[in-house]
Coordinates of C-alpha atoms in Angstrom, one line a residue:
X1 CA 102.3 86.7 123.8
X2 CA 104.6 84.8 126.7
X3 CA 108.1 84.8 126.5
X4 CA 109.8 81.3 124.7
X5 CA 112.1 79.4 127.0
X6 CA 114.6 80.0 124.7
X7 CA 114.8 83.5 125.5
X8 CA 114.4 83.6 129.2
X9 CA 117.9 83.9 130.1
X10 CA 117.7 87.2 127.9
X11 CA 115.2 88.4 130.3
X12 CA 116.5 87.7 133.4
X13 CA 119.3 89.3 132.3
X14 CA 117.7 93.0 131.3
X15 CA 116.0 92.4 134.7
X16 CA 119.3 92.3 136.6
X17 CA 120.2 95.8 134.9
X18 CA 116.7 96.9 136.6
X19 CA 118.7 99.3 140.1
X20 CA 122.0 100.2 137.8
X21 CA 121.2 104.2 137.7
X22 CA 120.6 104.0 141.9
X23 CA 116.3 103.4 141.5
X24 CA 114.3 100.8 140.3
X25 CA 112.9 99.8 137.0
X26 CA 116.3 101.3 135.0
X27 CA 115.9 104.4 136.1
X28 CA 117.3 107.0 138.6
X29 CA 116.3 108.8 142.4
X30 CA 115.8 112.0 140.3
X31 CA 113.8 110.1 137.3
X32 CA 116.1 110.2 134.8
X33 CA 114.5 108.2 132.3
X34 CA 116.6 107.8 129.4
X35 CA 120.2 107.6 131.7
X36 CA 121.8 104.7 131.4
X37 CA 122.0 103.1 128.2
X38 CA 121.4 100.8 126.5
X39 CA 120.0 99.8 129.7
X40 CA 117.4 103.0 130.6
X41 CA 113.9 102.5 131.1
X42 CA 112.8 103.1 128.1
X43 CA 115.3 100.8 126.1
X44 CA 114.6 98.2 128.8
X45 CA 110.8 97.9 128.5
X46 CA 111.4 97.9 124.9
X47 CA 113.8 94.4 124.8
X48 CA 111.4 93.2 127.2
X49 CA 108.6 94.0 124.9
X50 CA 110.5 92.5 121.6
X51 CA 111.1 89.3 123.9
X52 CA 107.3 88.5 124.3
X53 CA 106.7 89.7 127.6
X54 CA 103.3 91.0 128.3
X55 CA 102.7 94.8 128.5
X56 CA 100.5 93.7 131.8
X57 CA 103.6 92.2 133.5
X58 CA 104.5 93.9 136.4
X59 CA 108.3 95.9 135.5
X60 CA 106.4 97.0 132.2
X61 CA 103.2 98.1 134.1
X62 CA 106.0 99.9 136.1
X63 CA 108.0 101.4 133.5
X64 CA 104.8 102.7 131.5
X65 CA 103.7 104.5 134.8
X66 CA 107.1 106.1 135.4
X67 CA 106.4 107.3 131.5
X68 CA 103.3 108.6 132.6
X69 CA 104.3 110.6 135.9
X70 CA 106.5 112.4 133.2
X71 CA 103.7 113.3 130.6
X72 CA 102.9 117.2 130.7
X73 CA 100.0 118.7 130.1
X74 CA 101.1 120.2 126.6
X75 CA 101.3 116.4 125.0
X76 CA 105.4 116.5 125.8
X77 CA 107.3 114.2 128.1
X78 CA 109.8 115.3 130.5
X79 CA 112.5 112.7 130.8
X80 CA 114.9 114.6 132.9
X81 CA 114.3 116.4 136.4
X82 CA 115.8 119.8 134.7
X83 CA 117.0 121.2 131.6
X84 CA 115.3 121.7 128.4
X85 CA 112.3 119.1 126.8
X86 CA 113.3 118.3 123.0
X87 CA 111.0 116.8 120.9
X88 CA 113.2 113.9 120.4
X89 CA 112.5 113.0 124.1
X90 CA 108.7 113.1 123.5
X91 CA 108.5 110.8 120.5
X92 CA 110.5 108.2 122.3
X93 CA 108.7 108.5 125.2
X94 CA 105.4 107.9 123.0
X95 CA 106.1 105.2 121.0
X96 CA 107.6 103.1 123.8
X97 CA 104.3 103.9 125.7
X98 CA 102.2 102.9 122.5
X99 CA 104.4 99.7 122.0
X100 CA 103.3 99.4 126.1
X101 CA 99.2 99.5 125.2
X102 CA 98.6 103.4 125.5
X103 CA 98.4 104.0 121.7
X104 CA 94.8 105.6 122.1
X105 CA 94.9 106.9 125.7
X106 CA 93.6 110.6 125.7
X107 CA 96.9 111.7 127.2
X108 CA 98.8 110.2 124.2
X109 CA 96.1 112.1 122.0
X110 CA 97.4 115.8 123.4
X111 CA 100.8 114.6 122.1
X112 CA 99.8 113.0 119.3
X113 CA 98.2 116.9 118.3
X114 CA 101.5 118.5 119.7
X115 CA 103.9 116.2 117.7
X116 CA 101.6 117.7 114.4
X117 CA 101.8 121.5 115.9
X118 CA 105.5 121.3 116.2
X119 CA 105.9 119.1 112.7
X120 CA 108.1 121.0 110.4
X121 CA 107.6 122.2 107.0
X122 CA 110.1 119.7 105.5
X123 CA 108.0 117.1 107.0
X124 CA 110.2 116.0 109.7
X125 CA 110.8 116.9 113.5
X126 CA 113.7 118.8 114.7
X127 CA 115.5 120.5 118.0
X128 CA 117.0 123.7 118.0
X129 CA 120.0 122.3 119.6
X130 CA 123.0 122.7 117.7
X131 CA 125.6 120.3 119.3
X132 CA 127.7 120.1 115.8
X133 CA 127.7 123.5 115.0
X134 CA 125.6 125.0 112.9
X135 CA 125.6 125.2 108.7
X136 CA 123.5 124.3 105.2
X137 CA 122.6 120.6 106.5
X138 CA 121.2 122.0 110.1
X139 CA 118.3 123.6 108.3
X140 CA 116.7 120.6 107.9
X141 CA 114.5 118.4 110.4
X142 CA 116.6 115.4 112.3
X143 CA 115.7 112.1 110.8
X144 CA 116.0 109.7 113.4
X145 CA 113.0 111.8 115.6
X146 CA 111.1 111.9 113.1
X147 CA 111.3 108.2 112.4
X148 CA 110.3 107.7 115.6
X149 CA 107.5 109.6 115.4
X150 CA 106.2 107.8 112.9
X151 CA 106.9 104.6 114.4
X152 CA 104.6 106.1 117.6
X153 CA 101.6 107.3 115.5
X154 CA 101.6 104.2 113.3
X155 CA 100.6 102.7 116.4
X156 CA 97.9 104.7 117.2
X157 CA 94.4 104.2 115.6
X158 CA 92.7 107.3 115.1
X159 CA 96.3 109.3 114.3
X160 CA 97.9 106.6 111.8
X161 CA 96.3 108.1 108.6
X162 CA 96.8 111.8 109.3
X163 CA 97.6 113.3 106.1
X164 CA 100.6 115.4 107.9
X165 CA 102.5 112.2 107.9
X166 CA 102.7 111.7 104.4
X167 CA 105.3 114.5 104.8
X168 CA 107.2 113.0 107.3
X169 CA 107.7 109.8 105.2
X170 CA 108.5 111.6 102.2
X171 CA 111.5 113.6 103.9
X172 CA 112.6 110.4 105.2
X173 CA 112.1 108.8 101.6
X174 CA 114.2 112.1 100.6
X175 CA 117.1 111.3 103.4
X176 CA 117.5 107.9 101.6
X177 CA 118.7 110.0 98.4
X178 CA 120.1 112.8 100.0
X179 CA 122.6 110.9 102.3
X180 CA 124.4 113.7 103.9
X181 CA 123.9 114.5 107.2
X182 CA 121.0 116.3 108.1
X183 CA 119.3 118.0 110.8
X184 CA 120.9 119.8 113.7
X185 CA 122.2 115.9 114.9
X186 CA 123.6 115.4 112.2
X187 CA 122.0 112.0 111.3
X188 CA 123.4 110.3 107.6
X189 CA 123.0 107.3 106.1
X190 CA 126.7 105.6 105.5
X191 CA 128.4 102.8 106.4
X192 CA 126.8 102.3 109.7
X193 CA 123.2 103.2 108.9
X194 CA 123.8 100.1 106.5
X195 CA 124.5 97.5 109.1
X196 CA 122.0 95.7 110.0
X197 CA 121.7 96.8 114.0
X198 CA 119.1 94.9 116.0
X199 CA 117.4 95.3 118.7
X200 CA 116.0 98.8 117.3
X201 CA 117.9 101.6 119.0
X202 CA 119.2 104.3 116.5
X203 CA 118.7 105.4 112.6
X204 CA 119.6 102.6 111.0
X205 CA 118.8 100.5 107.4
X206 CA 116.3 97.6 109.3
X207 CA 114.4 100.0 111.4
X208 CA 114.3 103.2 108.8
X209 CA 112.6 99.6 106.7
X210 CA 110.2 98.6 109.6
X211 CA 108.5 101.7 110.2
X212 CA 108.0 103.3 106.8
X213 CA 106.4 99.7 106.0
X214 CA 103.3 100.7 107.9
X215 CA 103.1 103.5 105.4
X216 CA 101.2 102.7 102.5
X217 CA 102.7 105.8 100.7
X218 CA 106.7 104.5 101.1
X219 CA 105.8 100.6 100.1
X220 CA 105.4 101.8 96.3
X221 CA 107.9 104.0 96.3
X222 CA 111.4 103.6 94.3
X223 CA 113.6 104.7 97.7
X224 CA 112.0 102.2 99.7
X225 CA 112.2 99.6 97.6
X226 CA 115.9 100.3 96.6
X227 CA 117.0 100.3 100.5
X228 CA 115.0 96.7 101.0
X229 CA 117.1 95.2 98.2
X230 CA 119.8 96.6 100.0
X231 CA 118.0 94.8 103.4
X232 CA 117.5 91.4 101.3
X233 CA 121.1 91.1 99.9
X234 CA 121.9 90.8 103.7
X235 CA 119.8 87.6 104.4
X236 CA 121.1 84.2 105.0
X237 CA 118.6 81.3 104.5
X238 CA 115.8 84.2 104.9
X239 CA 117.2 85.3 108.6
X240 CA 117.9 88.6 109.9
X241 CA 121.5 88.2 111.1
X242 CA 122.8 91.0 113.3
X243 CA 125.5 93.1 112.1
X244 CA 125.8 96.0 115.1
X245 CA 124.8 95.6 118.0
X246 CA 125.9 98.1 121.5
X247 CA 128.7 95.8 123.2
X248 CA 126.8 96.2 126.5
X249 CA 124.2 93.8 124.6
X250 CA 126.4 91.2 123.6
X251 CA 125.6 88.7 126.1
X252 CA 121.8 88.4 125.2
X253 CA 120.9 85.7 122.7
X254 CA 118.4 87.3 120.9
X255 CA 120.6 89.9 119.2
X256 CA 123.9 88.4 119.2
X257 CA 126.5 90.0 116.4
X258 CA 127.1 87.7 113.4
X259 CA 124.3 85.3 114.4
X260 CA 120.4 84.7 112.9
X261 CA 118.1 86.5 115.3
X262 CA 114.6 84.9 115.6
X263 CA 113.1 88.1 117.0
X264 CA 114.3 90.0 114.1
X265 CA 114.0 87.8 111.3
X266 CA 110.1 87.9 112.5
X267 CA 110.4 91.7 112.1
X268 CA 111.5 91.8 108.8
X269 CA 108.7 89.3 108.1
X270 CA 106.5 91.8 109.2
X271 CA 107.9 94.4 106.9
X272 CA 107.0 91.7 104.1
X273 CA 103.6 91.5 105.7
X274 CA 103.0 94.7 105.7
X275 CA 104.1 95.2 101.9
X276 CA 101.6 93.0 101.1
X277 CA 99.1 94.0 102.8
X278 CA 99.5 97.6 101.2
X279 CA 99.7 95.9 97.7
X280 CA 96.6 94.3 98.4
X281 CA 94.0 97.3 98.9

């Protein structure tokens, strides 16, 4: 895939970001690799990627090695020179890195293994960091990690049908009931999980829909089909138009608030794919 010419400003754009924390390639001196938002390395190759540019190109081949260099030998990633490793920061780190072509390399494998060690027995995946306090609702796994998770290991060939993440999509399946915050983040589903928020960045309605559509276990099931109806009532003319969107992204076309995105109607088409495609077996 080549990026349209439509769609090139948008990419000479994210590249201008590229020295912002002080280093190249959206990152920092010390390697900070998720400072900066939303324009950090990994959120950077990611628009990139959604844009069309090539995995091979030369910032992404960049970013995916800076990802690498942080890789430890226990499967998790260390995104920040100091401090503690959450798993959080290791499923991000993985699925950008699958999204970047290293779905099924043997170093993804050890954290592909870790991610089901450290998998919780609601199904989910979950810090011990308590930034909100701690009560009933912190007992529980944090939803948006462990969507994330799932959105790395559906990308991986020989993980994507472990039977552990039936789990994980069920608790998410749960969340969709349940509502209330959850985990020790805190993560809900209101009035902003609603909005349709593109490009994928946090726990929201469209991406919560992308992932668990590579699960053949959530298509069939009542939740899932209750929060697309929710997805489809927000169509016009069959686009995806942007509802929320971080104001730092507002000058890029491809995910401008209030307008029909083209990258993202082509995700939801893939959710619709992928529906059928389940369906189908």
């Amino acid at each position: 895939m080549s990026v349209s010419q439509q769609y090139l400003p948008d990419v000479q754009e994210i590249l201008s970001h590229r020295h912002d924390g002080g280093a190249d390639f959206w990152t920092t001196p010390d390697k900070r690799l998720i400072k900066g938002a939303p324009f950090s390395a990994l959120e950077s190759a990611s628009y990139l990627l959604e844009l069309g540019m090539d995995p091979g190109d030369p910032p992404l081949r960049e970013v995916a090695g800076l990802i690498l260099d942080a890789w430890q030998p226990d499967g998790r990633f260390k995104l920040y020179p100091t401090g503690a490793i959450y798993p959080c920061q290791t499923a991000h780190a993985a699925a950008t890195l699958c999204r970047l072509g290293y779905a099924d390399d043997p170093r993804l494998h050890i954290t592909f293994r870790h991610l089901l060690d450290i998998q919780q027995p609601d199904g989910g995946w979950r810090c011990n960091k308590y930034s909100y306090g701690r009560g009933p609702e912190t007992e529980y796994s944090n939803p948006f990690p462990t969507l994330v998770a799932l959105d790395a290991f559906r990308q991986s060939e020989t993980f994507r049908a472990e039977p552990a993440l039936e789990r994980a999509v069920g608790f998410l399946l749960w969340h969709w009931t349940y509502r209330k915050p959850a985990g020790p983040c805190h993560y809900g589903i209101g009035s902003l999980f609603l909005q349709v928020e593109y490009p994928f960045r946090g726990y929201n309605l469209f991406y919560y829909l992308y992932v668990l559509s590579f699960y053949a276990c959530a298509c069939s099931d009542p939740r899932f089909l209750e929060a697309l109806r929710v997805l489809d009532g927000k169509l016009s003319d069959g686009q995806i138009i942007v509802e929320r969107v971080v104001p730092k992204l507002g000058r890029l076309s491809f995910c401008r608030k209030g307008r029909p995105s083209g990258p993202a109607t082509n995700r939801y088409r893939e959710i619709l794919r992928n529906i059928q495609g389940h369906a189908s077996l």
